[in-house]
PDB file of C-alpha atoms in Angstrom:
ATOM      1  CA  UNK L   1     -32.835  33.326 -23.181  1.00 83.00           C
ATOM      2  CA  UNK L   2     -31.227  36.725 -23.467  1.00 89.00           C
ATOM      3  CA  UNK L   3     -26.888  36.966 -23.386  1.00 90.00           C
ATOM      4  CA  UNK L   4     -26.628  39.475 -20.601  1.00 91.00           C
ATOM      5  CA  UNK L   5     -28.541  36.330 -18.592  1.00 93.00           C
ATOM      6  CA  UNK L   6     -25.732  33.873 -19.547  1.00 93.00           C
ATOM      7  CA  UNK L   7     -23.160  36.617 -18.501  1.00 92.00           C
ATOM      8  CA  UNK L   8     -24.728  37.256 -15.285  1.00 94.00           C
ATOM      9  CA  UNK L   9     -24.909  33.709 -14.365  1.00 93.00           C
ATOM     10  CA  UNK L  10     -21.519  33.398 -15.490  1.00 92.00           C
ATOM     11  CA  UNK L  11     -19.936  36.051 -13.297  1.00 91.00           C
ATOM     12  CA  UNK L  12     -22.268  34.900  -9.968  1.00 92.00           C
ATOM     13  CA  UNK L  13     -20.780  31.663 -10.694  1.00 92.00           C
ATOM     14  CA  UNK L  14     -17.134  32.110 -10.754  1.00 89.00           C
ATOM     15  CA  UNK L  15     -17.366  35.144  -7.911  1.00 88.00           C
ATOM     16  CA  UNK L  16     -19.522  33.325  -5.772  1.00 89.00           C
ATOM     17  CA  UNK L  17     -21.122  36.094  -4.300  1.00 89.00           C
ATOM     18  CA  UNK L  18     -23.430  38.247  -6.147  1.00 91.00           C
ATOM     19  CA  UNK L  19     -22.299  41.733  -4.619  1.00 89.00           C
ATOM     20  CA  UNK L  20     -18.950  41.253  -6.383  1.00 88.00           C
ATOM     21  CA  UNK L  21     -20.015  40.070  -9.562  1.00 90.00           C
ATOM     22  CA  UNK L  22     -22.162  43.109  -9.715  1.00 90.00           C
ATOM     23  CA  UNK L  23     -19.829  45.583  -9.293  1.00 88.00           C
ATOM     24  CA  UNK L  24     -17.363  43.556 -11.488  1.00 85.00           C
ATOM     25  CA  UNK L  25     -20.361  43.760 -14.088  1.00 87.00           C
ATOM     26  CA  UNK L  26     -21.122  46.956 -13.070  1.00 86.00           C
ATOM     27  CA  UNK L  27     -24.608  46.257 -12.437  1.00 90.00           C
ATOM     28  CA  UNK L  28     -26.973  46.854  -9.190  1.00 92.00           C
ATOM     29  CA  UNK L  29     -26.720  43.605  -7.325  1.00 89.00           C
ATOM     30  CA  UNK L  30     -30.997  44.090  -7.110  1.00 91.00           C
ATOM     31  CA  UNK L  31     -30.932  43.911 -11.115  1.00 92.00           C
ATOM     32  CA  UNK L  32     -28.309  40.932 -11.141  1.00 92.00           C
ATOM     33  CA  UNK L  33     -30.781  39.285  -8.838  1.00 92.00           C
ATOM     34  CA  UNK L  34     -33.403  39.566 -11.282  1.00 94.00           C
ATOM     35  CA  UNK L  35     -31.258  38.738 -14.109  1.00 93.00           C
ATOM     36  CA  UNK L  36     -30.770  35.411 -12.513  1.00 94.00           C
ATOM     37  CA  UNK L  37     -34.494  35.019 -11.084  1.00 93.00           C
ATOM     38  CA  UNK L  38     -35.218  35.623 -14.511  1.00 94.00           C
ATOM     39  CA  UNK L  39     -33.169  32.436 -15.634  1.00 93.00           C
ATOM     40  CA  UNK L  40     -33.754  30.356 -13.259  1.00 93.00           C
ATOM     41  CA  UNK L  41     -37.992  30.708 -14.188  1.00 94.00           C
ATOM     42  CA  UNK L  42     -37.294  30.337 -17.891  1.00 94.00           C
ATOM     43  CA  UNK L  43     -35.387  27.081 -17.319  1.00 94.00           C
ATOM     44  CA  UNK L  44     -37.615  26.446 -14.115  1.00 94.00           C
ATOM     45  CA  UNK L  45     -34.933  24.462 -11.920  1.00 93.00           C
ATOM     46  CA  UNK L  46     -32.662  26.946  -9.386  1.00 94.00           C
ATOM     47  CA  UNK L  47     -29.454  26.890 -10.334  1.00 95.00           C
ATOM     48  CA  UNK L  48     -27.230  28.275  -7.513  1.00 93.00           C
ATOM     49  CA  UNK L  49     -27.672  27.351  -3.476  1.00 91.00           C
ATOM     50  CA  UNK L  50     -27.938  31.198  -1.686  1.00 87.00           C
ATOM     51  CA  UNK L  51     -26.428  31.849   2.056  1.00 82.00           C
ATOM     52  CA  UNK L  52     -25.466  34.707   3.689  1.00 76.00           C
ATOM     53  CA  UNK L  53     -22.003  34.177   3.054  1.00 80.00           C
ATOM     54  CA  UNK L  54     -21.683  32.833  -0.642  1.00 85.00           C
ATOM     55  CA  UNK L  55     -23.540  31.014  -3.385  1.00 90.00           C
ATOM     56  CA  UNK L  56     -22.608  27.971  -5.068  1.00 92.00           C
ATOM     57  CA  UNK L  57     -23.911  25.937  -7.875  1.00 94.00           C
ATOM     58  CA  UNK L  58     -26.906  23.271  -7.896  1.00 94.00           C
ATOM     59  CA  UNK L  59     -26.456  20.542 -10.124  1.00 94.00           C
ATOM     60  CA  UNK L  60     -28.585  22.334 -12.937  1.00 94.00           C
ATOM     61  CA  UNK L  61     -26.563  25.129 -12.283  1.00 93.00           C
ATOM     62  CA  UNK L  62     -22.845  23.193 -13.014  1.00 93.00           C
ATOM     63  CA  UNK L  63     -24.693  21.337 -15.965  1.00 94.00           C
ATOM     64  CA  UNK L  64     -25.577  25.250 -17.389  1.00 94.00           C
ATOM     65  CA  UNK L  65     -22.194  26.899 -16.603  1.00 93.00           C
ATOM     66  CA  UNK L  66     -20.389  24.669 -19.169  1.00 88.00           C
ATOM     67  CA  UNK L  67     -22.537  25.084 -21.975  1.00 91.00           C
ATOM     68  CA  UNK L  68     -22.766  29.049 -21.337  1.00 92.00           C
ATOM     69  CA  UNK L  69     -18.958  29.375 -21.226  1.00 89.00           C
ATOM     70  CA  UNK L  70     -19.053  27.859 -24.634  1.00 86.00           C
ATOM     71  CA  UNK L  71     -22.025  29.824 -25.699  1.00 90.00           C
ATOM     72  CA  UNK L  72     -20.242  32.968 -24.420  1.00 87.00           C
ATOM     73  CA  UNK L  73     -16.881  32.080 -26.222  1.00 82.00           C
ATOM     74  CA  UNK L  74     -18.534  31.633 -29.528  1.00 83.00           C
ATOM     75  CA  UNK L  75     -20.217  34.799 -29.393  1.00 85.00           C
ATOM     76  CA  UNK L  76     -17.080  36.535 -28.787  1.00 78.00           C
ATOM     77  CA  UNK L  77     -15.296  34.423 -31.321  1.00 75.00           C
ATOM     78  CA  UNK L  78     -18.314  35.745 -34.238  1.00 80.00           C
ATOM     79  CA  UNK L  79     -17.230  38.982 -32.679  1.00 75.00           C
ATOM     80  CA  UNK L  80     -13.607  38.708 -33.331  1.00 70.00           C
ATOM     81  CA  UNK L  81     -13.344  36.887 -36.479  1.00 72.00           C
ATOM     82  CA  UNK L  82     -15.749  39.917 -38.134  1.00 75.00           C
ATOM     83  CA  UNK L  83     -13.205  42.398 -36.880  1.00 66.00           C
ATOM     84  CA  UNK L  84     -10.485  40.244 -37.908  1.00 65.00           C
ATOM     85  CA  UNK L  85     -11.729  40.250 -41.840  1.00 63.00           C
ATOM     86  CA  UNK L  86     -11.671  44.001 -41.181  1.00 56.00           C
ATOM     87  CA  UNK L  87      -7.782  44.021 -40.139  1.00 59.00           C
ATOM     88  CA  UNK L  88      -8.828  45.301 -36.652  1.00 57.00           C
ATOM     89  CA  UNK L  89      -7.515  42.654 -33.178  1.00 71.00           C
ATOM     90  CA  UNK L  90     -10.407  43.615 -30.991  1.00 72.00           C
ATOM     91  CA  UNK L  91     -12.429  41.836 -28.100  1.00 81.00           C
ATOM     92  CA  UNK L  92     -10.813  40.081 -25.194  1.00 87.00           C
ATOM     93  CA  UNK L  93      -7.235  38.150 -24.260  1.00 91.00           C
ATOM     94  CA  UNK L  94      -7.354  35.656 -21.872  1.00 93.00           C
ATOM     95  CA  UNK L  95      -4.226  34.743 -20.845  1.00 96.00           C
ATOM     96  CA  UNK L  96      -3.156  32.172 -18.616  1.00 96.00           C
ATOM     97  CA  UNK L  97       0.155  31.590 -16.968  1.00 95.00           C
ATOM     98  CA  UNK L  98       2.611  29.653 -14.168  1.00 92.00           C
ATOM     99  CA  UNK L  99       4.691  31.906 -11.662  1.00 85.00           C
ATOM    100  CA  UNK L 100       7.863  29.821 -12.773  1.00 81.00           C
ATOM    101  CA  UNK L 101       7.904  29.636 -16.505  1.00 86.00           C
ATOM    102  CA  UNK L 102      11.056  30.249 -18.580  1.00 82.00           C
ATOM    103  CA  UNK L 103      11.979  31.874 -21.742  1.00 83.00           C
ATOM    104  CA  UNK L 104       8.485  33.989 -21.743  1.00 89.00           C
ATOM    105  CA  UNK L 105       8.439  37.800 -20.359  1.00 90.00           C
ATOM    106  CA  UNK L 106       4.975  37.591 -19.720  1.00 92.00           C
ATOM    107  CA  UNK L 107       4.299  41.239 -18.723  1.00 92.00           C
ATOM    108  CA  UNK L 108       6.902  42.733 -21.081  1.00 93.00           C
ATOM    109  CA  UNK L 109       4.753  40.635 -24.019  1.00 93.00           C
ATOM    110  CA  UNK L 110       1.664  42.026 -22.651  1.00 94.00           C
ATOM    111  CA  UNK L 111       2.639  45.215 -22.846  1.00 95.00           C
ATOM    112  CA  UNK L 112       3.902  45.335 -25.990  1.00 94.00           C
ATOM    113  CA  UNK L 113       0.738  43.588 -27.438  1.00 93.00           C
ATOM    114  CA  UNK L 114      -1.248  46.624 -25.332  1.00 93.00           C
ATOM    115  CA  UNK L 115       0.471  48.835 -27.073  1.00 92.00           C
ATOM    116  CA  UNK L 116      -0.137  47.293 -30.715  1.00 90.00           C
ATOM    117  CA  UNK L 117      -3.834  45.562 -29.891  1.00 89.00           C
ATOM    118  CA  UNK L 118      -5.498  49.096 -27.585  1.00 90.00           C
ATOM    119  CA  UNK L 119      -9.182  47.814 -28.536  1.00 85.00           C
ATOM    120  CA  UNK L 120      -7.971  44.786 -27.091  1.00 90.00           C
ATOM    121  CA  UNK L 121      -9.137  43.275 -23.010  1.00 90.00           C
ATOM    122  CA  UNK L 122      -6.186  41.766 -21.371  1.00 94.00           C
ATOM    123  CA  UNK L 123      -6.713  39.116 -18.812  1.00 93.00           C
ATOM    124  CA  UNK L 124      -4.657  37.135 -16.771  1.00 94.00           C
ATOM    125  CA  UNK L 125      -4.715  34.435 -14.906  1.00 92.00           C
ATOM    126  CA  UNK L 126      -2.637  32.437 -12.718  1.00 92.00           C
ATOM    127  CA  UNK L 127      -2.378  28.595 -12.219  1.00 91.00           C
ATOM    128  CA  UNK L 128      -0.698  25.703 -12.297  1.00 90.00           C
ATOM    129  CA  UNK L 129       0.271  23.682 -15.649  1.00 90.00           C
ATOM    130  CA  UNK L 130      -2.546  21.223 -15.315  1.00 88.00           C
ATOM    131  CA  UNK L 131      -4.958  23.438 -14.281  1.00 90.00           C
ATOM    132  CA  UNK L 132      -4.174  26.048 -17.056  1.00 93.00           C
ATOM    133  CA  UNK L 133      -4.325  22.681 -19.822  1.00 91.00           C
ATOM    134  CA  UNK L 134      -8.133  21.921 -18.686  1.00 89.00           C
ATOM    135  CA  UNK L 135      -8.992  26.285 -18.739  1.00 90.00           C
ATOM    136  CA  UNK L 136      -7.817  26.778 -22.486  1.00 91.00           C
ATOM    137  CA  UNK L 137      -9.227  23.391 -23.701  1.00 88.00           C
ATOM    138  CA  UNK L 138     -12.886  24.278 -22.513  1.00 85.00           C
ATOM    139  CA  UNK L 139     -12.572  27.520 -23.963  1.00 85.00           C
ATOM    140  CA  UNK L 140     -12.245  29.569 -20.676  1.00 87.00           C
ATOM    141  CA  UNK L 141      -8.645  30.880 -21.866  1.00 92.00           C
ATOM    142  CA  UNK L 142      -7.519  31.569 -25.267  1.00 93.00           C
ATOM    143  CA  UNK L 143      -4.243  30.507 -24.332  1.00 94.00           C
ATOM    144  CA  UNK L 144      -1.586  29.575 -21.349  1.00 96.00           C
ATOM    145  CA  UNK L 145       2.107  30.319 -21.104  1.00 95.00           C
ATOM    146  CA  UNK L 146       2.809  26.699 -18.546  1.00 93.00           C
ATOM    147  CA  UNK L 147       5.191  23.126 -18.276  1.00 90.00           C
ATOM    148  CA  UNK L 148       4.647  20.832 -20.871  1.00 86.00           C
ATOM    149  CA  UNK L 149       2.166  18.065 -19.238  1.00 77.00           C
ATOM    150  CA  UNK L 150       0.995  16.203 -22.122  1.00 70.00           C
ATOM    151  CA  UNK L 151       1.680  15.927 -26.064  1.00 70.00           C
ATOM    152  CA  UNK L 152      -1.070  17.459 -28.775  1.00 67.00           C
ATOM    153  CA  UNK L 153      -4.896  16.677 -28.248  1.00 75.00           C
ATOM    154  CA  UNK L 154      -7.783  17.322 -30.038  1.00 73.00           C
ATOM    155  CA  UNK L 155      -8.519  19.972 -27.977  1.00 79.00           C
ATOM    156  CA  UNK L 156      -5.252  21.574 -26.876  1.00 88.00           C
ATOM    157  CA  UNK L 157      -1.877  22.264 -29.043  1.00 90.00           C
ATOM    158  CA  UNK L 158       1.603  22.529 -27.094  1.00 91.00           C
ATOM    159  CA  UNK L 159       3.577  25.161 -28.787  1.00 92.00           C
ATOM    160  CA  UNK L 160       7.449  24.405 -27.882  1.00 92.00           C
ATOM    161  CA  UNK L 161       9.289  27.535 -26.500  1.00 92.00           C
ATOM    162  CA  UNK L 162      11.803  27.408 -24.128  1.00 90.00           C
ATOM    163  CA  UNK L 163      13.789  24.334 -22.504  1.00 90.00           C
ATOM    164  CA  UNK L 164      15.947  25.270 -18.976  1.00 90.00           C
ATOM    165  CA  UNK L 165      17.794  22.432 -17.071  1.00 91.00           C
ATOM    166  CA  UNK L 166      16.759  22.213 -13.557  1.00 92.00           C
ATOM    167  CA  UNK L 167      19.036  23.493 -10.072  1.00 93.00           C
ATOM    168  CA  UNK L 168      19.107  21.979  -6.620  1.00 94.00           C
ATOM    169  CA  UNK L 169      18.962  25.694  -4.665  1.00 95.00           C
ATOM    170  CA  UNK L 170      20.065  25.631  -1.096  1.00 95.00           C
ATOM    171  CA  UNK L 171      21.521  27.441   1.694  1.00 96.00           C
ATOM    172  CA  UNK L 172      25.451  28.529   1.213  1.00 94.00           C
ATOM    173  CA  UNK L 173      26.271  27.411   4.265  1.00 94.00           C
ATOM    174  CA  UNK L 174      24.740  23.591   3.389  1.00 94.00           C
ATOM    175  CA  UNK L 175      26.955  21.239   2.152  1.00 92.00           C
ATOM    176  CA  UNK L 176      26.316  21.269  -0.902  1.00 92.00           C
ATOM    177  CA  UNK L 177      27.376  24.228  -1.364  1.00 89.00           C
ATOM    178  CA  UNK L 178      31.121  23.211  -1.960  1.00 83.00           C
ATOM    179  CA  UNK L 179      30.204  20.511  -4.110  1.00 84.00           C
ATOM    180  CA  UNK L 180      32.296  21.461  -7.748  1.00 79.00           C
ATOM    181  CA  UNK L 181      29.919  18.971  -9.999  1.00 84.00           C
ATOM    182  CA  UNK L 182      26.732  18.299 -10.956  1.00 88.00           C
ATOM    183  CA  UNK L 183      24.319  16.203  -8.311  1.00 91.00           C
ATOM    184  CA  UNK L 184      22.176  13.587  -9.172  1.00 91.00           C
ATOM    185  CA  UNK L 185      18.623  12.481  -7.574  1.00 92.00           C
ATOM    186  CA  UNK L 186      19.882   9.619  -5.186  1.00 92.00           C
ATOM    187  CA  UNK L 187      22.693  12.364  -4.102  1.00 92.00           C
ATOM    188  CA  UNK L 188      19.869  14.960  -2.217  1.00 93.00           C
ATOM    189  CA  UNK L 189      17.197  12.223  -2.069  1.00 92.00           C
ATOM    190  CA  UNK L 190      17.566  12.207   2.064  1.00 92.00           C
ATOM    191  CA  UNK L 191      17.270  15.899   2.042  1.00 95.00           C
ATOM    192  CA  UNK L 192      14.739  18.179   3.437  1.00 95.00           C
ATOM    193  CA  UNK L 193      12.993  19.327   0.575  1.00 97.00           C
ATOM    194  CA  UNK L 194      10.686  22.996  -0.397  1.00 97.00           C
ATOM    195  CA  UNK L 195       8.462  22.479  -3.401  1.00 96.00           C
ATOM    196  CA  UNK L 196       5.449  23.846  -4.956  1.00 95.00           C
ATOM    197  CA  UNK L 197       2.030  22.871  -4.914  1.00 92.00           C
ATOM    198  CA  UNK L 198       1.841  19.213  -7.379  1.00 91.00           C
ATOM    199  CA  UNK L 199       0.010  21.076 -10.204  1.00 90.00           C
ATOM    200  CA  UNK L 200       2.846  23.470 -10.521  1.00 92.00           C
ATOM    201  CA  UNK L 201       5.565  22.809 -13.726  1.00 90.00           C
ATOM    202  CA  UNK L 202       8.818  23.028 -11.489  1.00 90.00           C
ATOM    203  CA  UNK L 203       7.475  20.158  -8.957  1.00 92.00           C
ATOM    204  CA  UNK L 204       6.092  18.281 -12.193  1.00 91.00           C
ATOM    205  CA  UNK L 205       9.542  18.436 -13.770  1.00 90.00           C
ATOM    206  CA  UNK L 206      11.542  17.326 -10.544  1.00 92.00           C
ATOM    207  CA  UNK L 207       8.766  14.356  -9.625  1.00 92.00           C
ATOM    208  CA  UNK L 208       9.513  12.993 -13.579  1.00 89.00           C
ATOM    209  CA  UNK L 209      13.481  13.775 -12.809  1.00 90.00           C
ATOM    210  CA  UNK L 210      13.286  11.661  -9.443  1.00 92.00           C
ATOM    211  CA  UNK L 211      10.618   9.169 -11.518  1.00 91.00           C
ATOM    212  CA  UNK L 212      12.813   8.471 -14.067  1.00 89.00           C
ATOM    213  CA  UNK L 213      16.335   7.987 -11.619  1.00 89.00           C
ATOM    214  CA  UNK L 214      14.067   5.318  -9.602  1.00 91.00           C
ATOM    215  CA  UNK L 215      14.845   7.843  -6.577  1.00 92.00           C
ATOM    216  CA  UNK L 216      12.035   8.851  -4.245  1.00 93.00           C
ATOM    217  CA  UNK L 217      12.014  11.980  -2.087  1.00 93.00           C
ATOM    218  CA  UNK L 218       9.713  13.369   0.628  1.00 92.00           C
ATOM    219  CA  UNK L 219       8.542  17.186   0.225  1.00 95.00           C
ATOM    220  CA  UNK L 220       8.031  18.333   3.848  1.00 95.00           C
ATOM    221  CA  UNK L 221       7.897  21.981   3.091  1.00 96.00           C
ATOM    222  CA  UNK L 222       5.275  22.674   0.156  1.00 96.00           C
ATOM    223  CA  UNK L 223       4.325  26.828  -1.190  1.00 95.00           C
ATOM    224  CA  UNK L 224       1.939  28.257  -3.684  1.00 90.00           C
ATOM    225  CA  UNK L 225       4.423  31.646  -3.786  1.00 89.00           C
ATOM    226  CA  UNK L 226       7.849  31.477  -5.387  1.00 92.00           C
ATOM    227  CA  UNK L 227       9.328  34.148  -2.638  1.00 93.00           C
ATOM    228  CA  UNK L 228       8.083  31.467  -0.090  1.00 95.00           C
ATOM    229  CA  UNK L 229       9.838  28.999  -1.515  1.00 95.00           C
ATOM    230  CA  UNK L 230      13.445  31.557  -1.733  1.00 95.00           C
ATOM    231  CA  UNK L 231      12.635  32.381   1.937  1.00 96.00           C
ATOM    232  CA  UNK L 232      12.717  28.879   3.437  1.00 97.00           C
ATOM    233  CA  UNK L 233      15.782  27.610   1.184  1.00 96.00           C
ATOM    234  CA  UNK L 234      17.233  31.281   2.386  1.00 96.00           C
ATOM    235  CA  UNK L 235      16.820  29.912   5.792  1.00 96.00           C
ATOM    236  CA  UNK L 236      18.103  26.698   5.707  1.00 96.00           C
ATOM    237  CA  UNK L 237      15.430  25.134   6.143  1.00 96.00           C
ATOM    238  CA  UNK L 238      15.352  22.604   3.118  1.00 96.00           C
ATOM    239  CA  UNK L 239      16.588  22.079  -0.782  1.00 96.00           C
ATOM    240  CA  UNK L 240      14.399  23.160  -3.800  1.00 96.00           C
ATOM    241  CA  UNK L 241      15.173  22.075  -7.183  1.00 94.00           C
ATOM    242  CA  UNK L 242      13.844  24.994  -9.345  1.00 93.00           C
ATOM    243  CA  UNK L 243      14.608  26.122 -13.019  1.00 92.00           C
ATOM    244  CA  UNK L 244      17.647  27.599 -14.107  1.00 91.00           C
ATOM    245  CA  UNK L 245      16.633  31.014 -14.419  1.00 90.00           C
ATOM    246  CA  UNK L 246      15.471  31.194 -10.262  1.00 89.00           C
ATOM    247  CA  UNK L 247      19.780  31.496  -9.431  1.00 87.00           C
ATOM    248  CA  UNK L 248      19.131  35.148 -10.444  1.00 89.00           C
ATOM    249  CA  UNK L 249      16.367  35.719  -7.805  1.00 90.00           C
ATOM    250  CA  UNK L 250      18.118  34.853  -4.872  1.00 91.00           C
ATOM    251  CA  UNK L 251      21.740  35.428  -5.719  1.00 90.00           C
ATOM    252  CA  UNK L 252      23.322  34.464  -2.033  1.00 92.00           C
ATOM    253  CA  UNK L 253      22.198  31.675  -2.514  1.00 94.00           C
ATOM    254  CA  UNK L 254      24.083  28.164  -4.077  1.00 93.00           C
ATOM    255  CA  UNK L 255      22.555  26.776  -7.678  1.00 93.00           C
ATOM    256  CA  UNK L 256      23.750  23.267  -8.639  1.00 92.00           C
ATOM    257  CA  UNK L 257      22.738  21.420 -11.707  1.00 92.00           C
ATOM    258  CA  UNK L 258      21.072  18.319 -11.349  1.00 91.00           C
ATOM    259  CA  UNK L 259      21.185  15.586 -13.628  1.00 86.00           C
ATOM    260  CA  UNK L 260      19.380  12.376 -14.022  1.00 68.00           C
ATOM    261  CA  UNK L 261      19.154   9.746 -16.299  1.00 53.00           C
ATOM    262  CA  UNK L 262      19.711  12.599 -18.831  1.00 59.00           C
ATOM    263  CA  UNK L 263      19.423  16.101 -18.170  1.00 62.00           C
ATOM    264  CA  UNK L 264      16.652  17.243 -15.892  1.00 71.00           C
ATOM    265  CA  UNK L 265      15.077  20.134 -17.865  1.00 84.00           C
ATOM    266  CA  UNK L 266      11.836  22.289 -18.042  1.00 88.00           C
ATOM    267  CA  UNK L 267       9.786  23.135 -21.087  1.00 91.00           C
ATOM    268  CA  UNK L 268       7.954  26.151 -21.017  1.00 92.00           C
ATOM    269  CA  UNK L 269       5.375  25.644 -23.952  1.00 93.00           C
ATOM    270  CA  UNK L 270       2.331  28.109 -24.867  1.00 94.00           C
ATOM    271  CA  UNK L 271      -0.772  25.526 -24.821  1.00 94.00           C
ATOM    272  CA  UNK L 272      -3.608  26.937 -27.392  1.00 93.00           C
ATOM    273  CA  UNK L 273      -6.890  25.543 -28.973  1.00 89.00           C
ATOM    274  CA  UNK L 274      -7.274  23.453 -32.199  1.00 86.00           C
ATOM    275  CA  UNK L 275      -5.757  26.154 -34.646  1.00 79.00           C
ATOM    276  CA  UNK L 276      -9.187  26.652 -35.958  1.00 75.00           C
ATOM    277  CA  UNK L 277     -10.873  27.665 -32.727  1.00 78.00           C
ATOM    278  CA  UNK L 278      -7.779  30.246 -32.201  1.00 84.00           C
ATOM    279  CA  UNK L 279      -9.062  33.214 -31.444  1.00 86.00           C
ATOM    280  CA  UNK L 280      -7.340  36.448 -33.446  1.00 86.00           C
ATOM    281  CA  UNK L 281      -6.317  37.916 -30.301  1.00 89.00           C
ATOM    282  CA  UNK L 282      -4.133  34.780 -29.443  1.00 91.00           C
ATOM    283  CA  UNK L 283      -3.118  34.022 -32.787  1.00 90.00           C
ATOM    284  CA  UNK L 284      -1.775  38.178 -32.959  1.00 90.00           C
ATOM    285  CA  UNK L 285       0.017  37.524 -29.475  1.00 92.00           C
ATOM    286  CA  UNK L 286       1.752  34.701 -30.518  1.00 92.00           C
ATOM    287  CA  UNK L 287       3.075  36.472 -33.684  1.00 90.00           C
ATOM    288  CA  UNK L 288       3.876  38.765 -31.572  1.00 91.00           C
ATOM    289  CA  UNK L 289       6.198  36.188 -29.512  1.00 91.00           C
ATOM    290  CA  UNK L 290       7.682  34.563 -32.066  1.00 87.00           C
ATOM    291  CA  UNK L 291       8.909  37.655 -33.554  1.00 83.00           C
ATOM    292  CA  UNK L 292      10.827  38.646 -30.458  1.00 76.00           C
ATOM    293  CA  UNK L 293       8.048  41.615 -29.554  1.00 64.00           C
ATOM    294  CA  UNK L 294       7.919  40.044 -25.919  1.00 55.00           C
TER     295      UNK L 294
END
């Protein structure tokens, strides 16, 4: 079983479609189709379902993707860790991150670490907090900028960096707008409320807010996009509660803390690997970070 297999299946696998994967390879798509024909007769079971529009994964074929990743990852880990002893940050960066997170510049860090790390691949990729936990602790991400979800596993480290208390946003002309204290959840629990997708940190930190005041809501309006979410609270068409730091998107309109049971707040935390399975590339970005370079 040859590596440029494993990376081949790879790619088909998270494109879905074999003519992008082979110009993201920058392969023929005939020779990716061998590549995987190849594969799929050494191991002698098919391992993705083929139609004219896009390919997806047999059941040998999800059972092989997760042990390829890691095969994959440690390859570029051997990779990185020889360069390391050599005082050279080379291979890849795959970074993960939320729309919404506070304290963290995310493209300011990445450039600066561009301009310190040039051997080095940036990626990016954007999810939500949960989804960005499970991507670094399989290996698919050496690490995510997201909300805190969970305390230290074996397999993923939260890395404290930023706390912001949370803002009801609305319309001026609501009425709320006049209000000269803080609100609490039973206060704009009847309200019409825009949220993100449940995966996302800002809806995870108002559910636990609204959890922990024994005050349920309804979210009738619910966005993947940040500027979705300003442009129905811009209309008047419902009440977000968002970090802090979104009064400075959308400065016409009104930010009012909210406060629960104690202060509603969201943690922006960099989730990483066991610190032994940090790749150099992370571990260079996160000095990088913690010495104000971002």
């Amino acid at each position: 079983m040859e590596l440029r297999h494993l990376q081949h299946f790879v790619a088909v696998a998270e494109d879905q479609h074999f003519t992008r994967a082979a110009e993201r390879l920058m392969v023929s798509q005939s020779g990716l189709s061998a590549s995987i024909r190849a594969l799929e007769r050494e191991l002698r079971a098919p391992l993705f379902v083929r139609t004219t529009r896009r390919v997806t994964l047999t059941e040998a074929g999800r059972a092989l993707l997760a042990e390829a990743e890691r095969i994959l990852a440690q390859v570029r880990a051997a990779h990185e860790a020889v360069a390391a002893v050599q005082g050279v940050v080379r291979g890849t960066l795959s970074v993960g991150t939320e729309q919404c997170i506070a304290g963290v510049h995310v493209a300011g860090l990445l450039a600066a670490f561009r301009r310190r790390h040039p051997d080095v691949e940036i990626r990016l990729r954007q999810s939500g907090s949960g989804a960005l936990g499970e991507e670094v602790a399989a290996g698919r991400l050496d690490l995510a900028f997201a909300y805190r979800t969970q305390t230290d596993t074996d397999q993923l480290r939260c890395v404290p960096l930023a706390t912001e208390p949370m803002y009801v946003l609305c319309h001026p002309d609501h009425r709320f707008a006049g209000a000269s204290a803080a609100l609490l959840p039973q206060d704009v629990a009847g309200e019409v409320f825009v949220d993100f997708h449940p995966d996302w940190g800002p809806r995870r930190a108002t559910d636990a807010a609204f959890t922990e005041a024994g005050v349920r809501r309804t979210v009738a309006l619910e966005v993947n996009d940040v500027h979705s979410l300003l442009d129905l609270v811009d209309e008047n068409l419902g009440v977000a509660v968002v970090p802090r730091h979104f009064r400075h998107k959308r400065e016409a309109l009104t930010a009012l803390p909210l406060k629960g049971t104690g202060e509603a707040v969201y943690e922006t935390v960099a989730l990483l690997p066991p610190r032994q399975a940090t790749s150099p590339a992370a571990r260079a970005l996160m000095a990088l970070l913690e010495t104000g370079g971002g």
